[in-house]
GROMACS .gro file of C-alpha atoms in nm:
model
  497
    1UNK     CA    1   8.917  10.616  11.704
    2UNK     CA    2   9.259  10.527  11.597
    3UNK     CA    3   9.488  10.344  11.809
    4UNK     CA    4   9.660  10.559  12.084
    5UNK     CA    5   9.971  10.727  11.997
    6UNK     CA    6  10.124  10.576  12.305
    7UNK     CA    7  10.126  10.227  12.148
    8UNK     CA    8  10.165  10.338  11.787
    9UNK     CA    9  10.464  10.255  11.556
   10UNK     CA   10  10.439  10.632  11.459
   11UNK     CA   11  10.625  10.702  11.774
   12UNK     CA   12  10.936  10.496  11.652
   13UNK     CA   13  11.248  10.698  11.737
   14UNK     CA   14  11.599  10.597  11.596
   15UNK     CA   15  11.834  10.529  11.865
   16UNK     CA   16  12.143  10.391  11.702
   17UNK     CA   17  12.257  10.208  11.378
   18UNK     CA   18  12.356   9.859  11.339
   19UNK     CA   19  12.583   9.706  11.059
   20UNK     CA   20  12.396   9.531  10.792
   21UNK     CA   21  12.502   9.184  10.691
   22UNK     CA   22  12.386   8.947  10.396
   23UNK     CA   23  12.542   8.610  10.530
   24UNK     CA   24  12.325   8.335  10.653
   25UNK     CA   25  12.168   8.377  10.995
   26UNK     CA   26  12.280   8.751  11.009
   27UNK     CA   27  12.013   9.005  10.997
   28UNK     CA   28  11.972   9.319  10.776
   29UNK     CA   29  11.880   9.608  11.021
   30UNK     CA   30  11.880   9.943  11.162
   31UNK     CA   31  11.801   9.967  11.532
   32UNK     CA   32  11.593  10.201  11.729
   33UNK     CA   33  11.277  10.178  11.966
   34UNK     CA   34  10.926  10.276  11.991
   35UNK     CA   35  10.840  10.402  12.333
   36UNK     CA   36  10.794  10.072  12.496
   37UNK     CA   37  10.899   9.851  12.226
   38UNK     CA   38  11.268   9.814  12.222
   39UNK     CA   39  11.466   9.752  11.922
   40UNK     CA   40  11.734   9.495  12.039
   41UNK     CA   41  12.100   9.465  11.918
   42UNK     CA   42  12.152   9.163  11.703
   43UNK     CA   43  12.412   8.960  11.873
   44UNK     CA   44  12.579   8.896  11.557
   45UNK     CA   45  12.658   9.273  11.495
   46UNK     CA   46  12.784   9.471  11.789
   47UNK     CA   47  12.665   9.826  11.864
   48UNK     CA   48  12.959  10.090  11.829
   49UNK     CA   49  12.874  10.386  12.043
   50UNK     CA   50  13.186  10.593  11.996
   51UNK     CA   51  13.132  10.673  11.616
   52UNK     CA   52  13.191  11.002  11.456
   53UNK     CA   53  12.902  11.202  11.274
   54UNK     CA   54  12.977  11.028  10.929
   55UNK     CA   55  12.995  10.677  11.083
   56UNK     CA   56  12.650  10.706  11.242
   57UNK     CA   57  12.491  10.726  10.911
   58UNK     CA   58  12.269  10.428  10.841
   59UNK     CA   59  12.466  10.130  10.684
   60UNK     CA   60  12.331  10.012  10.336
   61UNK     CA   61  12.294   9.647  10.275
   62UNK     CA   62  12.480   9.493   9.991
   63UNK     CA   63  12.238   9.227   9.947
   64UNK     CA   64  12.070   9.215   9.590
   65UNK     CA   65  11.697   9.239   9.518
   66UNK     CA   66  11.501   8.955   9.648
   67UNK     CA   67  11.747   8.919   9.928
   68UNK     CA   68  11.662   8.726  10.258
   69UNK     CA   69  11.807   8.610  10.582
   70UNK     CA   70  11.749   8.307  10.793
   71UNK     CA   71  11.493   8.325  11.072
   72UNK     CA   72  11.452   8.149  11.407
   73UNK     CA   73  11.183   7.894  11.455
   74UNK     CA   74  10.863   8.039  11.576
   75UNK     CA   75  10.936   8.382  11.455
   76UNK     CA   76  10.650   8.617  11.361
   77UNK     CA   77  10.695   8.819  11.050
   78UNK     CA   78  10.514   9.119  10.909
   79UNK     CA   79  10.472   9.192  10.509
   80UNK     CA   80  10.447   9.528  10.366
   81UNK     CA   81  10.405   9.592   9.973
   82UNK     CA   82  10.468   9.920   9.790
   83UNK     CA   83  10.298   9.981   9.456
   84UNK     CA   84  10.466  10.276   9.282
   85UNK     CA   85  10.453  10.410   8.954
   86UNK     CA   86  10.653  10.179   8.766
   87UNK     CA   87  10.666   9.859   8.982
   88UNK     CA   88  10.625   9.698   9.313
   89UNK     CA   89  10.835   9.611   9.598
   90UNK     CA   90  10.801   9.391   9.917
   91UNK     CA   91  10.968   9.409  10.261
   92UNK     CA   92  10.926   9.155  10.543
   93UNK     CA   93  11.014   9.263  10.904
   94UNK     CA   94  11.006   9.113  11.233
   95UNK     CA   95  10.876   9.280  11.552
   96UNK     CA   96  11.203   9.461  11.606
   97UNK     CA   97  11.187   9.609  11.268
   98UNK     CA   98  11.470   9.424  11.127
   99UNK     CA   99  11.430   9.341  10.770
  100UNK     CA  100  11.452   8.976  10.664
  101UNK     CA  101  11.361   8.986  10.317
  102UNK     CA  102  11.317   9.227  10.028
  103UNK     CA  103  11.219   9.214   9.650
  104UNK     CA  104  11.075   9.393   9.367
  105UNK     CA  105  10.886   9.335   9.042
  106UNK     CA  106  10.841   9.563   8.746
  107UNK     CA  107  10.486   9.593   8.610
  108UNK     CA  108  10.429   9.369   8.314
  109UNK     CA  109  10.323   9.554   7.997
  110UNK     CA  110   9.970   9.375   7.954
  111UNK     CA  111   9.767   9.526   7.685
  112UNK     CA  112   9.403   9.554   7.615
  113UNK     CA  113   9.239   9.709   7.300
  114UNK     CA  114   9.567   9.888   7.263
  115UNK     CA  115   9.621  10.023   7.608
  116UNK     CA  116   9.787   9.927   7.908
  117UNK     CA  117   9.551   9.688   8.117
  118UNK     CA  118   9.644   9.812   8.477
  119UNK     CA  119   9.387   9.592   8.648
  120UNK     CA  120   9.575   9.282   8.524
  121UNK     CA  121   9.922   9.423   8.556
  122UNK     CA  122   9.878   9.520   8.923
  123UNK     CA  123   9.710   9.177   9.004
  124UNK     CA  124   9.984   8.979   8.822
  125UNK     CA  125  10.241   9.179   9.009
  126UNK     CA  126  10.079   9.124   9.358
  127UNK     CA  127  10.076   8.754   9.322
  128UNK     CA  128  10.441   8.743   9.170
  129UNK     CA  129  10.547   8.930   9.469
  130UNK     CA  130  10.374   8.696   9.705
  131UNK     CA  131  10.550   8.392   9.503
  132UNK     CA  132  10.889   8.553   9.533
  133UNK     CA  133  10.879   8.548   9.909
  134UNK     CA  134  11.097   8.266  10.023
  135UNK     CA  135  10.878   7.960  10.101
  136UNK     CA  136  11.036   7.909  10.447
  137UNK     CA  137  10.911   8.270  10.556
  138UNK     CA  138  10.565   8.247  10.410
  139UNK     CA  139  10.433   8.037  10.701
  140UNK     CA  140  10.572   8.292  10.957
  141UNK     CA  141  10.384   8.585  10.800
  142UNK     CA  142  10.156   8.722  11.072
  143UNK     CA  143   9.982   9.030  10.882
  144UNK     CA  144  10.003   9.214  10.552
  145UNK     CA  145   9.951   9.575  10.448
  146UNK     CA  146   9.993   9.757  10.116
  147UNK     CA  147  10.064  10.109   9.995
  148UNK     CA  148   9.958  10.257   9.644
  149UNK     CA  149   9.987  10.571   9.468
  150UNK     CA  150   9.755  10.848   9.602
  151UNK     CA  151   9.435  10.918   9.408
  152UNK     CA  152   9.469  10.636   9.174
  153UNK     CA  153   9.105  10.526   9.154
  154UNK     CA  154   8.889  10.227   9.045
  155UNK     CA  155   8.510  10.200   9.013
  156UNK     CA  156   8.395   9.829   9.061
  157UNK     CA  157   8.063   9.632   9.081
  158UNK     CA  158   8.017   9.570   9.446
  159UNK     CA  159   7.851   9.231   9.363
  160UNK     CA  160   8.096   9.092   9.115
  161UNK     CA  161   8.412   9.294   9.170
  162UNK     CA  162   8.432   9.367   8.794
  163UNK     CA  163   8.590   9.699   8.686
  164UNK     CA  164   8.319   9.915   8.550
  165UNK     CA  165   8.589  10.153   8.405
  166UNK     CA  166   8.950  10.178   8.336
  167UNK     CA  167   9.137  10.282   8.637
  168UNK     CA  168   9.233  10.662   8.665
  169UNK     CA  169   9.591  10.697   8.758
  170UNK     CA  170   9.735  10.927   9.024
  171UNK     CA  171   9.839  11.192   8.769
  172UNK     CA  172   9.530  11.197   8.555
  173UNK     CA  173   9.319  11.497   8.576
  174UNK     CA  174   8.934  11.537   8.520
  175UNK     CA  175   8.902  11.912   8.467
  176UNK     CA  176   8.529  11.849   8.361
  177UNK     CA  177   8.440  11.771   8.695
  178UNK     CA  178   8.641  12.046   8.869
  179UNK     CA  179   8.371  12.317   8.861
  180UNK     CA  180   8.127  12.111   9.019
  181UNK     CA  181   8.355  11.978   9.282
  182UNK     CA  182   8.450  12.363   9.384
  183UNK     CA  183   8.070  12.438   9.394
  184UNK     CA  184   7.995  12.190   9.658
  185UNK     CA  185   8.342  12.161   9.867
  186UNK     CA  186   8.469  12.434  10.102
  187UNK     CA  187   8.712  12.670   9.946
  188UNK     CA  188   9.070  12.549   9.921
  189UNK     CA  189   8.976  12.197  10.011
  190UNK     CA  190   9.205  11.921   9.902
  191UNK     CA  191   8.938  11.790   9.658
  192UNK     CA  192   8.951  12.102   9.463
  193UNK     CA  193   9.218  11.974   9.214
  194UNK     CA  194   9.137  11.806   8.892
  195UNK     CA  195   9.343  11.514   8.991
  196UNK     CA  196   9.171  11.444   9.318
  197UNK     CA  197   8.969  11.121   9.374
  198UNK     CA  198   8.646  11.310   9.406
  199UNK     CA  199   8.697  11.486   9.040
  200UNK     CA  200   8.754  11.115   8.925
  201UNK     CA  201   8.438  10.980   9.068
  202UNK     CA  202   8.232  11.273   8.953
  203UNK     CA  203   8.369  11.233   8.609
  204UNK     CA  204   8.268  10.883   8.596
  205UNK     CA  205   7.924  10.935   8.749
  206UNK     CA  206   7.838  11.226   8.508
  207UNK     CA  207   7.977  11.069   8.182
  208UNK     CA  208   7.752  10.747   8.253
  209UNK     CA  209   7.402  10.906   8.323
  210UNK     CA  210   7.232  10.596   8.242
  211UNK     CA  211   7.488  10.332   8.369
  212UNK     CA  212   7.295  10.028   8.513
  213UNK     CA  213   7.530   9.942   8.769
  214UNK     CA  214   7.556  10.273   8.941
  215UNK     CA  215   7.360  10.139   9.236
  216UNK     CA  216   7.607   9.854   9.280
  217UNK     CA  217   7.926  10.065   9.216
  218UNK     CA  218   8.181  10.115   9.467
  219UNK     CA  219   8.514  10.343   9.465
  220UNK     CA  220   8.829  10.179   9.567
  221UNK     CA  221   9.175  10.312   9.562
  222UNK     CA  222   9.478  10.120   9.449
  223UNK     CA  223   9.580   9.995   9.766
  224UNK     CA  224   9.233   9.927   9.877
  225UNK     CA  225   9.167   9.705   9.563
  226UNK     CA  226   9.491   9.513   9.595
  227UNK     CA  227   9.427   9.437   9.941
  228UNK     CA  228   9.066   9.314   9.864
  229UNK     CA  229   9.230   9.064   9.636
  230UNK     CA  230   9.371   8.921   9.939
  231UNK     CA  231   9.084   8.940  10.191
  232UNK     CA  232   8.765   8.953   9.982
  233UNK     CA  233   8.565   9.215  10.165
  234UNK     CA  234   8.496   9.481   9.899
  235UNK     CA  235   8.481   9.870   9.970
  236UNK     CA  236   8.706   9.908  10.266
  237UNK     CA  237   8.971  10.195  10.253
  238UNK     CA  238   9.190  10.385  10.487
  239UNK     CA  239   9.174  10.757  10.591
  240UNK     CA  240   9.502  10.835  10.409
  241UNK     CA  241   9.366  10.715  10.069
  242UNK     CA  242   9.029  10.849  10.133
  243UNK     CA  243   9.153  11.208  10.185
  244UNK     CA  244   9.117  11.311   9.830
  245UNK     CA  245   8.777  11.173   9.788
  246UNK     CA  246   8.658  11.414  10.069
  247UNK     CA  247   8.693  11.213  10.393
  248UNK     CA  248   8.740  11.410  10.687
  249UNK     CA  249   8.989  11.222  10.896
  250UNK     CA  250   8.954  11.455  11.203
  251UNK     CA  251   8.570  11.397  11.235
  252UNK     CA  252   8.639  11.029  11.118
  253UNK     CA  253   8.349  11.056  10.869
  254UNK     CA  254   8.245  11.195  10.529
  255UNK     CA  255   8.126  11.563  10.576
  256UNK     CA  256   7.789  11.655  10.511
  257UNK     CA  257   7.842  11.825  10.201
  258UNK     CA  258   7.950  11.502  10.046
  259UNK     CA  259   7.699  11.264  10.190
  260UNK     CA  260   7.431  11.469  10.051
  261UNK     CA  261   7.556  11.395   9.686
  262UNK     CA  262   7.394  11.130   9.479
  263UNK     CA  263   7.704  10.937   9.427
  264UNK     CA  264   7.786  10.913   9.800
  265UNK     CA  265   7.650  10.553   9.787
  266UNK     CA  266   7.974  10.457   9.579
  267UNK     CA  267   8.197  10.594   9.849
  268UNK     CA  268   8.407  10.314  10.055
  269UNK     CA  269   8.394  10.264  10.425
  270UNK     CA  270   8.686  10.403  10.592
  271UNK     CA  271   8.913  10.276  10.890
  272UNK     CA  272   9.254  10.381  11.038
  273UNK     CA  273   9.560  10.270  10.850
  274UNK     CA  274   9.695   9.944  10.988
  275UNK     CA  275   9.344   9.814  11.109
  276UNK     CA  276   9.265   9.449  11.061
  277UNK     CA  277   9.010   9.382  10.792
  278UNK     CA  278   8.993   9.002  10.785
  279UNK     CA  279   9.203   8.689  10.744
  280UNK     CA  280   9.397   8.606  10.418
  281UNK     CA  281   9.180   8.418  10.167
  282UNK     CA  282   9.162   8.046  10.217
  283UNK     CA  283   9.289   7.981   9.859
  284UNK     CA  284   9.560   8.202   9.899
  285UNK     CA  285   9.701   8.035  10.221
  286UNK     CA  286   9.649   7.682  10.069
  287UNK     CA  287   9.808   7.763   9.736
  288UNK     CA  288  10.094   7.971   9.867
  289UNK     CA  289  10.166   7.841  10.208
  290UNK     CA  290  10.072   8.145  10.424
  291UNK     CA  291   9.925   8.068  10.772
  292UNK     CA  292   9.539   8.028  10.799
  293UNK     CA  293   9.541   8.312  11.077
  294UNK     CA  294   9.746   8.566  10.858
  295UNK     CA  295   9.555   8.887  10.864
  296UNK     CA  296   9.533   9.161  10.612
  297UNK     CA  297   9.490   9.517  10.727
  298UNK     CA  298   9.426   9.859  10.581
  299UNK     CA  299   9.709  10.041  10.403
  300UNK     CA  300   9.811  10.388  10.314
  301UNK     CA  301   9.939  10.605  10.035
  302UNK     CA  302  10.304  10.558   9.896
  303UNK     CA  303  10.423  10.890  10.019
  304UNK     CA  304  10.293  10.827  10.381
  305UNK     CA  305  10.454  10.469  10.379
  306UNK     CA  306  10.774  10.646  10.290
  307UNK     CA  307  10.742  10.902  10.560
  308UNK     CA  308  10.693  10.616  10.825
  309UNK     CA  309  10.987  10.421  10.678
  310UNK     CA  310  11.214  10.734  10.763
  311UNK     CA  311  11.092  10.721  11.134
  312UNK     CA  312  11.033  11.098  11.161
  313UNK     CA  313  10.771  11.036  11.423
  314UNK     CA  314  10.756  11.353  11.667
  315UNK     CA  315  10.625  11.700  11.606
  316UNK     CA  316  10.875  11.918  11.436
  317UNK     CA  317  11.036  11.607  11.267
  318UNK     CA  318  11.020  11.631  10.880
  319UNK     CA  319  11.135  11.445  10.576
  320UNK     CA  320  11.239  11.624  10.253
  321UNK     CA  321  11.235  11.399   9.946
  322UNK     CA  322  11.496  11.517   9.694
  323UNK     CA  323  11.406  11.308   9.387
  324UNK     CA  324  11.308  11.470   9.038
  325UNK     CA  325  11.118  11.713   9.265
  326UNK     CA  326  11.152  11.852   9.602
  327UNK     CA  327  10.876  11.743   9.847
  328UNK     CA  328  10.852  11.816  10.223
  329UNK     CA  329  10.641  11.659  10.491
  330UNK     CA  330  10.645  11.777  10.844
  331UNK     CA  331  10.487  11.613  11.161
  332UNK     CA  332  10.264  11.889  11.315
  333UNK     CA  333  10.012  11.897  11.596
  334UNK     CA  334   9.797  12.143  11.383
  335UNK     CA  335   9.623  12.032  11.066
  336UNK     CA  336   9.681  12.260  10.761
  337UNK     CA  337   9.487  12.228  10.442
  338UNK     CA  338   9.547  12.512  10.181
  339UNK     CA  339   9.484  12.421   9.809
  340UNK     CA  340   9.629  12.752   9.694
  341UNK     CA  341   9.980  12.614   9.775
  342UNK     CA  342   9.911  12.258   9.738
  343UNK     CA  343   9.930  12.195  10.108
  344UNK     CA  344   9.734  11.926  10.284
  345UNK     CA  345   9.736  11.723  10.588
  346UNK     CA  346   9.718  11.354  10.642
  347UNK     CA  347   9.633  11.203  10.989
  348UNK     CA  348   9.875  10.992  11.173
  349UNK     CA  349   9.687  10.890  11.481
  350UNK     CA  350   9.653  11.218  11.692
  351UNK     CA  351   9.914  11.417  11.477
  352UNK     CA  352   9.920  11.547  11.131
  353UNK     CA  353  10.146  11.515  10.845
  354UNK     CA  354  10.161  11.838  10.658
  355UNK     CA  355  10.307  11.855  10.328
  356UNK     CA  356  10.385  12.027   9.981
  357UNK     CA  357  10.593  11.978   9.673
  358UNK     CA  358  10.799  12.211   9.470
  359UNK     CA  359  10.872  12.165   9.093
  360UNK     CA  360  11.250  12.237   9.160
  361UNK     CA  361  11.470  11.933   9.228
  362UNK     CA  362  11.683  11.694   9.059
  363UNK     CA  363  11.517  11.722   8.719
  364UNK     CA  364  11.676  12.057   8.678
  365UNK     CA  365  12.018  11.921   8.775
  366UNK     CA  366  11.989  11.642   8.518
  367UNK     CA  367  11.909  11.908   8.245
  368UNK     CA  368  12.244  12.078   8.322
  369UNK     CA  369  12.482  11.814   8.456
  370UNK     CA  370  12.559  11.436   8.409
  371UNK     CA  371  12.573  11.220   8.688
  372UNK     CA  372  12.962  11.220   8.692
  373UNK     CA  373  12.966  11.598   8.646
  374UNK     CA  374  12.747  11.614   8.964
  375UNK     CA  375  12.956  11.384   9.146
  376UNK     CA  376  13.304  11.551   9.073
  377UNK     CA  377  13.190  11.913   9.074
  378UNK     CA  378  13.022  11.861   9.427
  379UNK     CA  379  13.367  11.730   9.567
  380UNK     CA  380  13.507  12.077   9.489
  381UNK     CA  381  13.237  12.272   9.671
  382UNK     CA  382  13.282  12.445   9.996
  383UNK     CA  383  12.953  12.403  10.171
  384UNK     CA  384  13.037  12.640  10.453
  385UNK     CA  385  13.065  12.925  10.219
  386UNK     CA  386  12.743  13.103  10.113
  387UNK     CA  387  12.692  13.131   9.741
  388UNK     CA  388  12.607  13.483   9.607
  389UNK     CA  389  12.408  13.352   9.329
  390UNK     CA  390  12.032  13.398   9.361
  391UNK     CA  391  11.864  13.124   9.124
  392UNK     CA  392  11.485  12.965   9.116
  393UNK     CA  393  11.585  12.653   8.947
  394UNK     CA  394  11.284  12.487   8.760
  395UNK     CA  395  11.275  12.243   8.460
  396UNK     CA  396  10.990  12.415   8.287
  397UNK     CA  397  10.760  12.728   8.356
  398UNK     CA  398  10.530  12.699   8.662
  399UNK     CA  399  10.568  12.642   9.031
  400UNK     CA  400  10.342  12.487   9.299
  401UNK     CA  401  10.499  12.527   9.650
  402UNK     CA  402  10.605  12.752   9.843
  403UNK     CA  403  10.503  13.007   9.567
  404UNK     CA  404  10.183  12.897   9.375
  405UNK     CA  405  10.253  13.054   9.032
  406UNK     CA  406  10.187  12.854   8.721
  407UNK     CA  407  10.338  13.127   8.504
  408UNK     CA  408  10.673  13.143   8.705
  409UNK     CA  409  10.976  13.089   8.461
  410UNK     CA  410  11.301  12.910   8.558
  411UNK     CA  411  11.583  13.159   8.679
  412UNK     CA  412  11.913  13.010   8.616
  413UNK     CA  413  12.141  13.299   8.515
  414UNK     CA  414  12.379  13.479   8.513
  415UNK     CA  415  12.611  13.167   8.484
  416UNK     CA  416  12.958  13.203   8.625
  417UNK     CA  417  13.256  13.084   8.434
  418UNK     CA  418  13.314  12.817   8.708
  419UNK     CA  419  13.083  12.512   8.692
  420UNK     CA  420  13.157  12.448   9.047
  421UNK     CA  421  13.040  12.789   9.144
  422UNK     CA  422  12.736  12.740   8.924
  423UNK     CA  423  12.637  12.403   9.070
  424UNK     CA  424  12.703  12.559   9.414
  425UNK     CA  425  12.461  12.832   9.359
  426UNK     CA  426  12.181  12.589   9.215
  427UNK     CA  427  12.213  12.353   9.521
  428UNK     CA  428  12.216  12.657   9.758
  429UNK     CA  429  11.915  12.813   9.572
  430UNK     CA  430  11.711  12.481   9.612
  431UNK     CA  431  11.794  12.470   9.964
  432UNK     CA  432  11.646  12.810  10.003
  433UNK     CA  433  11.330  12.703   9.842
  434UNK     CA  434  11.328  12.418  10.080
  435UNK     CA  435  11.369  12.668  10.376
  436UNK     CA  436  11.072  12.884  10.222
  437UNK     CA  437  10.868  12.575  10.211
  438UNK     CA  438  10.913  12.496  10.583
  439UNK     CA  439  10.865  12.859  10.675
  440UNK     CA  440  10.525  12.876  10.476
  441UNK     CA  441  10.407  12.567  10.672
  442UNK     CA  442  10.503  12.748  10.997
  443UNK     CA  443  10.321  13.062  10.889
  444UNK     CA  444  10.009  12.864  10.791
  445UNK     CA  445  10.011  12.726  11.159
  446UNK     CA  446  10.199  12.401  11.138
  447UNK     CA  447  10.451  12.297  11.403
  448UNK     CA  448  10.782  12.452  11.349
  449UNK     CA  449  11.047  12.219  11.199
  450UNK     CA  450  11.330  12.110  11.430
  451UNK     CA  451  11.495  11.829  11.233
  452UNK     CA  452  11.502  11.712  10.884
  453UNK     CA  453  11.557  11.366  10.757
  454UNK     CA  454  11.627  11.321  10.368
  455UNK     CA  455  11.513  11.056  10.130
  456UNK     CA  456  11.575  11.040   9.739
  457UNK     CA  457  11.864  11.051   9.532
  458UNK     CA  458  11.988  11.412   9.675
  459UNK     CA  459  12.022  11.243  10.012
  460UNK     CA  460  12.341  11.091   9.883
  461UNK     CA  461  12.529  11.427   9.821
  462UNK     CA  462  12.694  11.494  10.143
  463UNK     CA  463  12.820  11.842  10.029
  464UNK     CA  464  12.435  11.945   9.957
  465UNK     CA  465  12.336  11.805  10.299
  466UNK     CA  466  12.591  12.049  10.454
  467UNK     CA  467  12.464  12.332  10.239
  468UNK     CA  468  12.119  12.265  10.346
  469UNK     CA  469  12.199  12.239  10.716
  470UNK     CA  470  12.351  12.599  10.691
  471UNK     CA  471  12.069  12.730  10.497
  472UNK     CA  472  11.803  12.562  10.726
  473UNK     CA  473  11.998  12.605  11.043
  474UNK     CA  474  11.896  12.270  11.141
  475UNK     CA  475  12.017  11.919  11.166
  476UNK     CA  476  11.981  11.737  10.835
  477UNK     CA  477  12.064  11.370  10.796
  478UNK     CA  478  11.977  11.071  10.573
  479UNK     CA  479  11.673  10.877  10.644
  480UNK     CA  480  11.723  10.534  10.814
  481UNK     CA  481  11.493  10.359  10.560
  482UNK     CA  482  11.345  10.518  10.221
  483UNK     CA  483  11.143  10.243  10.083
  484UNK     CA  484  10.770  10.269  10.120
  485UNK     CA  485  10.752   9.899  10.151
  486UNK     CA  486  10.935   9.911  10.496
  487UNK     CA  487  10.663  10.169  10.600
  488UNK     CA  488  10.387   9.942  10.490
  489UNK     CA  489  10.531   9.654  10.666
  490UNK     CA  490  10.535   9.864  10.991
  491UNK     CA  491  10.148   9.899  10.929
  492UNK     CA  492  10.120   9.543  10.913
  493UNK     CA  493  10.311   9.525  11.236
  494UNK     CA  494  10.081   9.790  11.390
  495UNK     CA  495   9.769   9.582  11.310
  496UNK     CA  496   9.895   9.321  11.561
  497UNK     CA  497   9.971   9.561  11.857
   0.00000   0.00000   0.00000
């Protein structure tokens, strides 16, 4: 079973906010507490208790990328790495959750036979990140974890580690395998999508009927594979990444309908996120100066790591990500899975992270306004006044959540003469879609939302935040941390508790 919720990092609750510093020997931090684990105030930065609402928002560090702070002798540090769609980041924290170093690397454009060689690109980036960590901190790293894009799939030879096919990325679909998957999986199961890991596995299996390496093949997700490069035990995954290949995190096993398939031998073993796998390879510790007892633990997906970073840890707490699209994730005591709406649940100890994603969001705003226009027009909006305009902002035809309609067309008219009124109407309409999304999760049986944290570029628009508070009828605030690498670092810390 997964670690008890009582001792889990998922129960982290923000309690207050501390100023950020970049100068030597001062820590970049936000403070809070996890049940029995207290986030202590840095003596270099005093806590201020009499702040108004705007002052209580998280302070952003002015440090540039690859920034770092001095650490005390004997400090134990925890490394998290996030491998996203275009690049990777790292974050190093201490036991109090204070960030001591951060950095990022873009993926190098490495080509093989005219296409991107993602295997070499990811591997190169992984070791570039490790080499970017300040030498003085490497010897203090106690544990490491990594998150990766969900459903990014690799098929490897279990004996040699050689890739048997090119990686299939998170957004690639295998419609050829979908009818077969739907015929064996329960109705509306998470795997019943062409982009699911199971569809990718089945597509490879059926397209290589006489492949000599089938018996020794093993499936690994992006995070699994990257972690394997560090610890050397092939075929180990976590139950967040394994969800879309059909693993049942509630039963802690693959279901009978999947285990009976001829390709079940390719499935990885699964453990809870943040579980120690093994120590870091000796050649890595020797070359880069990491301690011999540094452990590598199971990871998670990038979206789960970002949720963990936001510290929305109690049932009823939620995170809305306002990027190009609108995605919501809600901590629930009840598991909800319904492929009709793109709703599925990830396990977090004894709770469930229920989510859905709409096609509305920042991409629509970018089609209509420049960044400067958005900034200036937003200043003129009265967020306490309801807009009478009723839009359904979409960048193109098709919606996934909370209405599942691939033929839905954008509704962005009538357009008033005032650009301020037009933007107001769009922002409020997106807020209504967000509210409908949380209402749908409740109707499907999830815990009712009580508080919303916001991540993504939209979290910076204070007027939009106030509009959303009014429409949702809930407290809405910016997340304390938004980088998935921070969430991965929390997993690395979890492994040592």
